[in-house]
Short mmCIF file of C-alpha atoms in Angstrom, two decimals:
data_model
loop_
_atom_site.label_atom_id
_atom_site.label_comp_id
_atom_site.label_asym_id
_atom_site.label_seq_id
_atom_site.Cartn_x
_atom_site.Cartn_y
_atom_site.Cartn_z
CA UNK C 1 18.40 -0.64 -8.83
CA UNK C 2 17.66 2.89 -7.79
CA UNK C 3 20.17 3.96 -4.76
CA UNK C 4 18.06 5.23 -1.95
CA UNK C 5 19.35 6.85 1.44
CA UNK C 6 20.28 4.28 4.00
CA UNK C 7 18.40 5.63 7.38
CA UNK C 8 18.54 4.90 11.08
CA UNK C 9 16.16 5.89 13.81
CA UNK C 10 16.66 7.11 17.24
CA UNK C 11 18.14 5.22 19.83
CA UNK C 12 15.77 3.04 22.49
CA UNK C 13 17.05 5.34 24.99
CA UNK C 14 16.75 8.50 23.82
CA UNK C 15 12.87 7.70 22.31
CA UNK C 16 11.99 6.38 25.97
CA UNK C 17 13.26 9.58 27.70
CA UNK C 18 10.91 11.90 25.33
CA UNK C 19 8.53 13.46 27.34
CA UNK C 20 6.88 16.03 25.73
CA UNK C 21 3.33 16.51 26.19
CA UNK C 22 1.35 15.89 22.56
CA UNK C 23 -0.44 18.58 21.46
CA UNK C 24 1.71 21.62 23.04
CA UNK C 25 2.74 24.40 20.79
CA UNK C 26 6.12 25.03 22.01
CA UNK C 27 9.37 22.58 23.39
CA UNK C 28 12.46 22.99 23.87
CA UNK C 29 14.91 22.06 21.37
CA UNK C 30 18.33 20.09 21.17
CA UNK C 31 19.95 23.29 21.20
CA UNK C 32 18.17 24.45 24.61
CA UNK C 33 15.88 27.44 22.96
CA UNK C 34 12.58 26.57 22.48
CA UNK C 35 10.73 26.25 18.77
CA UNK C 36 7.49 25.54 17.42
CA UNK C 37 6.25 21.83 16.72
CA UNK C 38 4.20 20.96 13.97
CA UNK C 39 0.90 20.08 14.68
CA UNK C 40 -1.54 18.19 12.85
CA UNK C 41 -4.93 20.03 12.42
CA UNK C 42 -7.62 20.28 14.92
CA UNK C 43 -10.16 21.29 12.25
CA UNK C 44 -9.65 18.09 10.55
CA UNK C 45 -11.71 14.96 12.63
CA UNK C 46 -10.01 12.24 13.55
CA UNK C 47 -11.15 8.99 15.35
CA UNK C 48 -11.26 9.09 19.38
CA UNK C 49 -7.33 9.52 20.77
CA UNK C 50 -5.81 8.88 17.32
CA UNK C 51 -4.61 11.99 16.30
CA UNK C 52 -3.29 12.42 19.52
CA UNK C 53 -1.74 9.19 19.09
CA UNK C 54 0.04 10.34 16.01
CA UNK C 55 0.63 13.54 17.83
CA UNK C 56 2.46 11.80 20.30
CA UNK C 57 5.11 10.27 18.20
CA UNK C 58 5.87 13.33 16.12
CA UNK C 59 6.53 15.12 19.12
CA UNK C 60 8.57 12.41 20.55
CA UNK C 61 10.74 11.28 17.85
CA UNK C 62 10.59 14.39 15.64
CA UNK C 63 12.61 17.59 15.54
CA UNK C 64 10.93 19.02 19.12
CA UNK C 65 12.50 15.97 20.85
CA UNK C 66 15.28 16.61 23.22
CA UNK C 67 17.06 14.18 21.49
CA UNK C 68 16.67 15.03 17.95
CA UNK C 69 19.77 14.19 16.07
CA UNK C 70 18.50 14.67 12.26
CA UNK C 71 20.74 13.97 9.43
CA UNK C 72 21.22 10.19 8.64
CA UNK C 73 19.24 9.51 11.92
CA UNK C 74 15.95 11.25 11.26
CA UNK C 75 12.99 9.08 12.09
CA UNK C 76 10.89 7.48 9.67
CA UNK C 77 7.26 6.86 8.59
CA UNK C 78 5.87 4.74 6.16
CA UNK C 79 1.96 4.58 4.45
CA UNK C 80 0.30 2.26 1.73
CA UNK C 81 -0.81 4.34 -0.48
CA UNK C 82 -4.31 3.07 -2.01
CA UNK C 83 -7.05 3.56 0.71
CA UNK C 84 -4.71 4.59 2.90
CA UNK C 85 -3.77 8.14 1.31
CA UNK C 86 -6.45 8.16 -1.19
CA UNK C 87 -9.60 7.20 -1.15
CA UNK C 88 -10.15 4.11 -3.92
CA UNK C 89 -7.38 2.76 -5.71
CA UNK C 90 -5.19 4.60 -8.28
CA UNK C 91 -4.13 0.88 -9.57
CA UNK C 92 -7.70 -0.17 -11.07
CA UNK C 93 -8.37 3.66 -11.89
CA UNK C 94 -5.43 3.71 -14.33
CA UNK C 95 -6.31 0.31 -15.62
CA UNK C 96 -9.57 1.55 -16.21
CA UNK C 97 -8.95 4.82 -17.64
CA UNK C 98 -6.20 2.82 -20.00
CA UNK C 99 -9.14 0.05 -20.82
CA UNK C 100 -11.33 3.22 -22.19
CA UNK C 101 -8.74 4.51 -23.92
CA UNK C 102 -6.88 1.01 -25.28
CA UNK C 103 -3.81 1.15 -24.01
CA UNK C 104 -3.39 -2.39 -23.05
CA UNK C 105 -1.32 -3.94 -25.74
CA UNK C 106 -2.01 -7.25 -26.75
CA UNK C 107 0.67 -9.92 -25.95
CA UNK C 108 1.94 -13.19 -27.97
CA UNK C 109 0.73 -15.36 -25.29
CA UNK C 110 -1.81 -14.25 -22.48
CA UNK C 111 -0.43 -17.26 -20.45
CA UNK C 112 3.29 -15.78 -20.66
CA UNK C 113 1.79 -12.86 -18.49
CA UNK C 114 1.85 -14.61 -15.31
CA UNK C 115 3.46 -17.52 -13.70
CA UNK C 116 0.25 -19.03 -12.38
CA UNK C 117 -2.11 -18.03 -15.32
CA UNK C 118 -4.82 -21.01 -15.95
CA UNK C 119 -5.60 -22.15 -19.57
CA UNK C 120 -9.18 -21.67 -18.55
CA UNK C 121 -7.87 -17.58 -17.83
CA UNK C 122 -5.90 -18.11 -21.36
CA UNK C 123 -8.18 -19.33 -23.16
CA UNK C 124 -11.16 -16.83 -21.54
CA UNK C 125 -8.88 -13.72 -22.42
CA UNK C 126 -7.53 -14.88 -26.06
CA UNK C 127 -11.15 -15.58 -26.85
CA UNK C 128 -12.96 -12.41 -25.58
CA UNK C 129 -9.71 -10.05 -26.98
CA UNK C 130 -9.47 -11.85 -30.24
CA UNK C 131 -6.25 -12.58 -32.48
CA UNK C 132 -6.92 -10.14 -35.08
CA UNK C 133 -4.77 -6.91 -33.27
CA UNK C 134 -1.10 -7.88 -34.19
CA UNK C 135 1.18 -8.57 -31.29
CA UNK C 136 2.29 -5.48 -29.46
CA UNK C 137 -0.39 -3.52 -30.77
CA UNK C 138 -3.28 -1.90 -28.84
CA UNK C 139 -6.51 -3.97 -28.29
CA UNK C 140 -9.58 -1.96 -29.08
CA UNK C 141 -11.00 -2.45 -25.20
CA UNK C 142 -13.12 0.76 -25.44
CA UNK C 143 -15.68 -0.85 -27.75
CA UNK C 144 -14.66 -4.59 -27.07
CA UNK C 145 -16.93 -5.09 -24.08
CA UNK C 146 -15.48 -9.20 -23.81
CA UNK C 147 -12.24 -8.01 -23.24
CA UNK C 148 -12.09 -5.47 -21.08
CA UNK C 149 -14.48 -7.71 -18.73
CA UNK C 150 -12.20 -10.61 -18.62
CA UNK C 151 -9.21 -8.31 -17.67
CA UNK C 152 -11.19 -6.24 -15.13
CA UNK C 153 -12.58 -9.88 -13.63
CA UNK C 154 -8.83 -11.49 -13.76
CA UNK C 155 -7.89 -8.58 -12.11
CA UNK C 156 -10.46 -7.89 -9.88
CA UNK C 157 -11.77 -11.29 -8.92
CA UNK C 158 -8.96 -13.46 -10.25
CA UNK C 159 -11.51 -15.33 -11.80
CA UNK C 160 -12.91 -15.40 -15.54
CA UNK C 161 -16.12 -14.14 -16.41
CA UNK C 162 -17.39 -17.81 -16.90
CA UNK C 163 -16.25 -18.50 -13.54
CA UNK C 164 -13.36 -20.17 -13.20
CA UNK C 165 -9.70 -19.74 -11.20
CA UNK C 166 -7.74 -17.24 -13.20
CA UNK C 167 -4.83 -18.26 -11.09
CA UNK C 168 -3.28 -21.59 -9.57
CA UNK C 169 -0.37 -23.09 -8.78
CA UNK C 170 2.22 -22.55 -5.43
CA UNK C 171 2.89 -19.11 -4.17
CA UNK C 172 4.04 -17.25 -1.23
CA UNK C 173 0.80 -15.89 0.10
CA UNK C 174 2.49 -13.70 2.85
CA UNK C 175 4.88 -12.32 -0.43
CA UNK C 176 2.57 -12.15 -3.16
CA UNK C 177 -0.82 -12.05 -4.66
CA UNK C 178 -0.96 -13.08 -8.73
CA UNK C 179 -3.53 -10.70 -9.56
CA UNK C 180 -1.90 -7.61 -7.68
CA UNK C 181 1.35 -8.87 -9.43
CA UNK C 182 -0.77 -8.99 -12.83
CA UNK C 183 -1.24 -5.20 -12.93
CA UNK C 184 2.19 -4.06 -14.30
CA UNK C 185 2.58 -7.33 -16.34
CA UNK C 186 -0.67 -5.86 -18.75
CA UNK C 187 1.08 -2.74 -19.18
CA UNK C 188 4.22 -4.81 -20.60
CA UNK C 189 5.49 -3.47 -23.79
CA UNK C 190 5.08 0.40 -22.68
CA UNK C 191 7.67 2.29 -21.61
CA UNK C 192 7.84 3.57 -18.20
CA UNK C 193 7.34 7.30 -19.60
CA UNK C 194 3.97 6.00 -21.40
CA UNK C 195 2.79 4.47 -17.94
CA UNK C 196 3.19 7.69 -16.30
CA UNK C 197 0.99 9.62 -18.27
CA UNK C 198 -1.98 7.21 -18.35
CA UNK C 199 -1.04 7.50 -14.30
CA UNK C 200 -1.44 11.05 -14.36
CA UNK C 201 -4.77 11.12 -17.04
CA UNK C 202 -6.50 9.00 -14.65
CA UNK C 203 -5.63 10.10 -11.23
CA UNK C 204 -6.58 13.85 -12.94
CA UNK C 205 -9.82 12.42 -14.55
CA UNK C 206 -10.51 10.36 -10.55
CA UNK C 207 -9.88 13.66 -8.74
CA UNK C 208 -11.91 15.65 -10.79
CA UNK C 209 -15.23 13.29 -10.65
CA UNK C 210 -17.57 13.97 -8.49
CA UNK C 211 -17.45 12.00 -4.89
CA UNK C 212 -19.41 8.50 -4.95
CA UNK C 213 -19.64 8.42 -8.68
CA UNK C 214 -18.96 5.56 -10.59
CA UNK C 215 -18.18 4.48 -14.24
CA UNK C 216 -18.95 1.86 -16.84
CA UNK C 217 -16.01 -0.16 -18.17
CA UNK C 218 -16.82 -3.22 -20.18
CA UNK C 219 -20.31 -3.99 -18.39
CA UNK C 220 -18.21 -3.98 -15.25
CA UNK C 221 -19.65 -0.63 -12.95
CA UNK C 222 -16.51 0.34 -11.19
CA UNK C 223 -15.63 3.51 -9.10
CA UNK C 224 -14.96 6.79 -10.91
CA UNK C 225 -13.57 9.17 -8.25
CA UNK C 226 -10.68 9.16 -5.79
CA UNK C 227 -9.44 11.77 -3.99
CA UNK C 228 -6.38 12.91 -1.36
CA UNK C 229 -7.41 12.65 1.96
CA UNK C 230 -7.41 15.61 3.71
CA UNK C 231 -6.61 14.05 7.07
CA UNK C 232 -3.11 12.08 5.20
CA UNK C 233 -2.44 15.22 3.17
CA UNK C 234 -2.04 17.20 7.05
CA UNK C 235 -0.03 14.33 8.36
CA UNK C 236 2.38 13.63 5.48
CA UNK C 237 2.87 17.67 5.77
CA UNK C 238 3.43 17.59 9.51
CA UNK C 239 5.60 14.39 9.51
CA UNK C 240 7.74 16.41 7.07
CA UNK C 241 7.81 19.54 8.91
CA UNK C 242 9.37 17.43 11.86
CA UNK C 243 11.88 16.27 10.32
CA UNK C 244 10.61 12.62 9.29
CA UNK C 245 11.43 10.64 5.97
CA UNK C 246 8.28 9.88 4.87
CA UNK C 247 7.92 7.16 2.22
CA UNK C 248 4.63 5.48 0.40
CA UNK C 249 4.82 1.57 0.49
CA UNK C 250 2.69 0.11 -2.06
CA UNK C 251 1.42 -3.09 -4.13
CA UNK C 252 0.93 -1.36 -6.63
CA UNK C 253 3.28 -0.77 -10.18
CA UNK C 254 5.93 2.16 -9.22
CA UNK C 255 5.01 4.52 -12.20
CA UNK C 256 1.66 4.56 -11.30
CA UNK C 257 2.36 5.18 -7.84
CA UNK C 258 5.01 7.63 -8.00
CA UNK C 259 2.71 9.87 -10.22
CA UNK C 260 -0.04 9.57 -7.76
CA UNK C 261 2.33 10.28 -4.35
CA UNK C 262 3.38 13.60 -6.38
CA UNK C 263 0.04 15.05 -4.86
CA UNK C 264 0.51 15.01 -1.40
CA UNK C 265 4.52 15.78 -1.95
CA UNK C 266 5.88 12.79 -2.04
CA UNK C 267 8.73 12.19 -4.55
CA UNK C 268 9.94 9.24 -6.52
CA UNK C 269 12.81 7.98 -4.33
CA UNK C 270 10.19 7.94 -1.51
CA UNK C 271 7.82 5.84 -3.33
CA UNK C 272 8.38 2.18 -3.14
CA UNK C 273 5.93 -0.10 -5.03
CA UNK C 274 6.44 -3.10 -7.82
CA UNK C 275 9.37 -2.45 -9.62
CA UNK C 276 8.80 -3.96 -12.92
CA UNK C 277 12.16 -5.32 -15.45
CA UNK C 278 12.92 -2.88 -18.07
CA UNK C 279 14.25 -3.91 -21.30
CA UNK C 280 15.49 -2.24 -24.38
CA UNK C 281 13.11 0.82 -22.84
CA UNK C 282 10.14 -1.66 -22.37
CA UNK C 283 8.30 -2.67 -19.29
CA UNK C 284 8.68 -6.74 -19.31
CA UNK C 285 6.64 -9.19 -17.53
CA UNK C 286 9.27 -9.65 -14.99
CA UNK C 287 9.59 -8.09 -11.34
CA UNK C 288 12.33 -7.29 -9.14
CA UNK C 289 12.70 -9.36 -6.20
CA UNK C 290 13.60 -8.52 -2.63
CA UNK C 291 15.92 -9.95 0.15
CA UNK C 292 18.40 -11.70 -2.59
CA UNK C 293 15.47 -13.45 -4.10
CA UNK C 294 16.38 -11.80 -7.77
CA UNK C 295 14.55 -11.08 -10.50
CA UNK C 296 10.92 -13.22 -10.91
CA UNK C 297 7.18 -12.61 -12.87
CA UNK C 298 6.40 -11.39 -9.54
CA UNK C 299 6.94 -13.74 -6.69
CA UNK C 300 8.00 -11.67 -4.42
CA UNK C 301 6.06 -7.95 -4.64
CA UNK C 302 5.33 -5.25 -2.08
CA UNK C 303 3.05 -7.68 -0.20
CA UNK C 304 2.52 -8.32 3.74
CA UNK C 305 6.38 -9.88 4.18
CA UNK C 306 7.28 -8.16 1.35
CA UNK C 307 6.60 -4.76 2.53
CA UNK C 308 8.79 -5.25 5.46
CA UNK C 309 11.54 -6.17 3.36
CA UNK C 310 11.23 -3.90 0.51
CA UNK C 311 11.70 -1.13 3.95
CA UNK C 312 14.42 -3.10 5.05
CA UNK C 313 16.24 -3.16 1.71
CA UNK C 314 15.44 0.13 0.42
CA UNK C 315 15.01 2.53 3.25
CA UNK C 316 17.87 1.03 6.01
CA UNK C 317 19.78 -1.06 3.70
CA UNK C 318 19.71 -4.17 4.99
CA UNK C 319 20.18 -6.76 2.51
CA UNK C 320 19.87 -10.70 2.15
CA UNK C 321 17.66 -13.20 3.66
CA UNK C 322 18.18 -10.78 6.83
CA UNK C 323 15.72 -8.06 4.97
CA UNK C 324 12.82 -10.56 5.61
CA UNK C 325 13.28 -10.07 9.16
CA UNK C 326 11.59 -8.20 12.21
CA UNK C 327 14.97 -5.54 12.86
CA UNK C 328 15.92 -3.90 15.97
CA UNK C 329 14.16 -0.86 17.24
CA UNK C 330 17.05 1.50 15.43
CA UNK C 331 16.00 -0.16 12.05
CA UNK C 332 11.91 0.21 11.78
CA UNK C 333 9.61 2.75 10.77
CA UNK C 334 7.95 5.45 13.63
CA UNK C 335 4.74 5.30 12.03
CA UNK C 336 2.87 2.92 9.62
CA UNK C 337 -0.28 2.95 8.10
CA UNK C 338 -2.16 1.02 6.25
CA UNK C 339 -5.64 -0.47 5.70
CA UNK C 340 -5.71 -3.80 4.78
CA UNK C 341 -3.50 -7.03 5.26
CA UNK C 342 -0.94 -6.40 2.79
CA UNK C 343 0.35 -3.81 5.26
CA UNK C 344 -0.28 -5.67 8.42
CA UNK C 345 3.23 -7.00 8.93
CA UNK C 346 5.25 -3.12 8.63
CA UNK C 347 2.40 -1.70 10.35
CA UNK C 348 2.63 -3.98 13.27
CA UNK C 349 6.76 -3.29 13.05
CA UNK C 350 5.99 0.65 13.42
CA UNK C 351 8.17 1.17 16.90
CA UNK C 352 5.51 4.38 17.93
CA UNK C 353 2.03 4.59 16.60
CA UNK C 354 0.64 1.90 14.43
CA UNK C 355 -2.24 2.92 11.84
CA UNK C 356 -5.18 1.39 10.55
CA UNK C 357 -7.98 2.92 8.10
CA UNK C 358 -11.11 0.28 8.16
CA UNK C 359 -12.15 -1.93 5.77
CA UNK C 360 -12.96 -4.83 7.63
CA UNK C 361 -9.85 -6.53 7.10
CA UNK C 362 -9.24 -9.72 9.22
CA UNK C 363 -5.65 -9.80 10.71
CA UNK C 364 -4.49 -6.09 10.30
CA UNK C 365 -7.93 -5.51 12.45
CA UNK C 366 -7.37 -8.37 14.98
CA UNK C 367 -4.19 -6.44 15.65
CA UNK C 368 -5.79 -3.08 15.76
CA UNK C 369 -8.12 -3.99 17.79
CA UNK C 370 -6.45 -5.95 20.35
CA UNK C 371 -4.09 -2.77 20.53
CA UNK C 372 -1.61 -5.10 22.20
CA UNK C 373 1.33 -2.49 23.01
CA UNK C 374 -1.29 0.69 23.47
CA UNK C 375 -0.27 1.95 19.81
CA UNK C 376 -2.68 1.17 17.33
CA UNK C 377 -4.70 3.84 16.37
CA UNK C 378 -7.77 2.05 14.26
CA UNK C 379 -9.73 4.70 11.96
CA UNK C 380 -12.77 5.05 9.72
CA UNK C 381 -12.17 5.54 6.39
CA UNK C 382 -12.39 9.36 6.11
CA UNK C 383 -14.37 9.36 2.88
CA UNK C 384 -17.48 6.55 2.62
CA UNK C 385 -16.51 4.71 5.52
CA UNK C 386 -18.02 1.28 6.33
CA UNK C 387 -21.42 0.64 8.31
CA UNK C 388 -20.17 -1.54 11.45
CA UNK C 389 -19.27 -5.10 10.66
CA UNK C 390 -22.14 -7.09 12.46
CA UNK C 391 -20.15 -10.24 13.01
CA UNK C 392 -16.64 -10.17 15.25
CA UNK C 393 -13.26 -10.59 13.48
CA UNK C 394 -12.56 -14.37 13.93
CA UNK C 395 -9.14 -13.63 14.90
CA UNK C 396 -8.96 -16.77 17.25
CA UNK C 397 -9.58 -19.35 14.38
CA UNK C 398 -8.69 -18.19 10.92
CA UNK C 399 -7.66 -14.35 10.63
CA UNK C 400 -4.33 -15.29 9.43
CA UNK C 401 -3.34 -16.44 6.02
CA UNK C 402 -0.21 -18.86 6.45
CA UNK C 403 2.26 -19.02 3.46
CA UNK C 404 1.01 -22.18 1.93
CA UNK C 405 -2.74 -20.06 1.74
CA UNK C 406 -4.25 -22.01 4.48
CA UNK C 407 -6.02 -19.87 7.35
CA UNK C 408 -5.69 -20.26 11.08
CA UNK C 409 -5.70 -17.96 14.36
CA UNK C 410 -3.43 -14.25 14.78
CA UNK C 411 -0.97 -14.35 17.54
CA UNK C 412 0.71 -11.64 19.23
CA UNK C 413 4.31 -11.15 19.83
CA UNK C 414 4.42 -13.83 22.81
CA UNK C 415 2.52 -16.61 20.99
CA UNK C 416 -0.69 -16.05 22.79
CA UNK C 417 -3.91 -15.99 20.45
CA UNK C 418 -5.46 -12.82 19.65
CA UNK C 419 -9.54 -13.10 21.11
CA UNK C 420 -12.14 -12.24 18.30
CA UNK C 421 -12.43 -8.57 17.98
CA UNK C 422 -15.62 -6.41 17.78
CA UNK C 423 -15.98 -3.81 15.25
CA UNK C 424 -15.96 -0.40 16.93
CA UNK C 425 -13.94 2.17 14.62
CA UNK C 426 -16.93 2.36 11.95
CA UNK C 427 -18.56 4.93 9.71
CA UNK C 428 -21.14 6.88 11.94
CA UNK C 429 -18.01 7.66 14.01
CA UNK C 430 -15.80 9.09 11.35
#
């Protein structure tokens, strides 16, 4: 496993006794003269208070605080990357851009791919991809229109095109997702090297399409365009300039990611996302786990709990069952952001501004929302946001998915139910 800086944040004290004013130009340092403090842009909109939200807590824990210590105590902030950074998801544009250009390598068994696989999923993808390619060989997805469907609907909908469960079986649904844990299992039999330039063909081929366009892959019309955000680009630069660690947090496979987070200067030892088993110099089906839970075909990935703990591990080295775990105020991020409920659980651990891009997801919005500890900053998407959601968030009845899969009401901190939300962060705002 890839050693990674073991980090601690501020102390309670020292965080409560900031008191600079966000927004102002100049403070006074830890050494007594006074310095200028990065500021995110004014020329770039942002939602209602949010940016002086964000403001807030770079000035407070970053390097115009008072109590700025830096070195092994410098704070830190931590982002999903897809629709959170960038607009649409670098995942599904690499699988796509490797479907086009058949790079998906046909395996011995398509139900060896995944631990929860169906035979109706097997039998939907052996059929549609055929038998003819030899094992380990590429299958010709740029003219086979069956099999690039049944991949893009596995992954996609975890469903086959005929309709039925792709996936089933027990799983962790607060630690995993089969289909998200799918994505590096098709690109088994690559090296990591090979990944990484697909990666960087497709985020170059997204970012160069024109905005709103879309692409054909299979019969499937998927989008063809993705770009940086300008608003996360100016953040991620300012959080830097203070003195932050800043790290991407992802569900996705850590090639792809890594080449992606290059763009808004992020490096590889920052990016944490599904680390796939390499073997011999081959990507395998197999995952590695989190918390002491080993290696797995992906039971434990980047995902809601697992985010937390893959910070905990990686970023403040805490290790064990104890990674799993809510930490102490020295040992969570400053800022999180995210936009969906994957990220809800190290979003909500963020100890200074918590935040949220819209796309009408239930719990991470129920939290938003309710804004329980004055925090959360929700946001439109700044590209193609979402209309206003008509109907509230039913965060009092089933806005939270339990581990077992079943769904039931968000509660706050002190056990009290979370009301149903209404929609207000929405596109003609952004």
């Amino acid at each position: 496993m890839r050693s990674r800086p073991v980090l601690t944040g501020l102390t309670m004290a020292a965080a409560l006794a900031a008191t600079l004013v966000p927004g102002t130009a100049q403070a006074q340092g830890h050494h007594g003269g006074s310095r200028h403090c990065p500021q995110l842009s004014t020329e770039l909109p942002w939602h209602g208070d949010n940016r002086a939200k964000l403001q807030r807590t770079i000035d407070e824990r970053g390097t115009c605080s008072p109590h700025w210590r830096g070195g092994k105590h410098r704070p830190v902030a931590a982002f999903d990357w897809d629709n959170t950074i960038v607009k649409n998801d670098s995942t599904d544009a690499t699988i796509s851009w490797a479907l086009r250009h058949d790079k998906i390598l046909r395996p011995k068994d398509w139900a060896a791919t995944s631990e929860w696989l169906t035979p109706a999923a097997d039998r939907a993808l052996t059929e549609a991809c055929g038998t003819d390619v030899p094992v380990g060989r590429p299958l010709p997805t740029s003219a086979n229109d069956a099999c690039a469907d049944e991949i893009l609907q596995v992954r996609g909908e975890a469903e086959t095109m005929g309709g039925q469960e792709a996936f089933a079986g027990k799983w962790n649904h607060r630690r995993t997702v089969p289909e998200y844990a799918w994505v590096p299992q098709l690109f088994a039999g690559h090296t990591v090297a090979e990944l990484r330039s697909y990666a960087r063909a497709a985020r170059d081929e997204a970012l160069a399409a024109p905005v709103g366009s879309e692409r054909k892959v299979g019969t499937h019309t998927v989008p063809g365009y993705s770009r940086y955000y300008a608003q996360q680009k100016d953040l991620v630069r300012t959080l830097q300039k203070a003195g932050f660690d800043v790290y991407i947090v992802s569900a996705g496979s850590e090639p792809v990611t890594e080449e992606w987070s290059s763009g808004v200067g992020i490096d590889r030892k920052h990016t944490l996302a599904i680390r796939s088993v390499v073997r011999h110099g081959r990507i395998t089906p197999y995952t590695e786990g989190c918390g002491g839970t080993g290696v797995s075909k992906g039971e434990e990935i980047p995902y809601i709990e697992g985010k937390r703990c893959v910070i905990n591990q990686e970023i403040f080295g805490i290790e064990g069952k104890k990674a799993w775990k809510k930490q102490d105020w020295r040992h969570r991020v400053a800022i999180g952001g995210g936009d969906a409920d994957t990220d809800v659980t190290f979003v909500g651990d963020a100890t200074g501004t918590h935040l949220v891009l819209n796309r009408n997801k239930p719990e991470i919005m129920c939290r938003g929302y309710d804004d329980a500890d004055g925090r959360w900053a929700v946001n439109p998407m700044f590209i193609e946001p979402l209309p206003r959601q008509e109907d509230t968030y039913p965060c009092s009845s089933e806005a939270f998915t339990h581990p077992d899969g079943s769904l039931g009401p968000v509660h706050r901190g002190d056990g009290s139910v979370i009301p149903d939300q209404e929609d207000t962060a929405y596109g003609e705002d952004a």
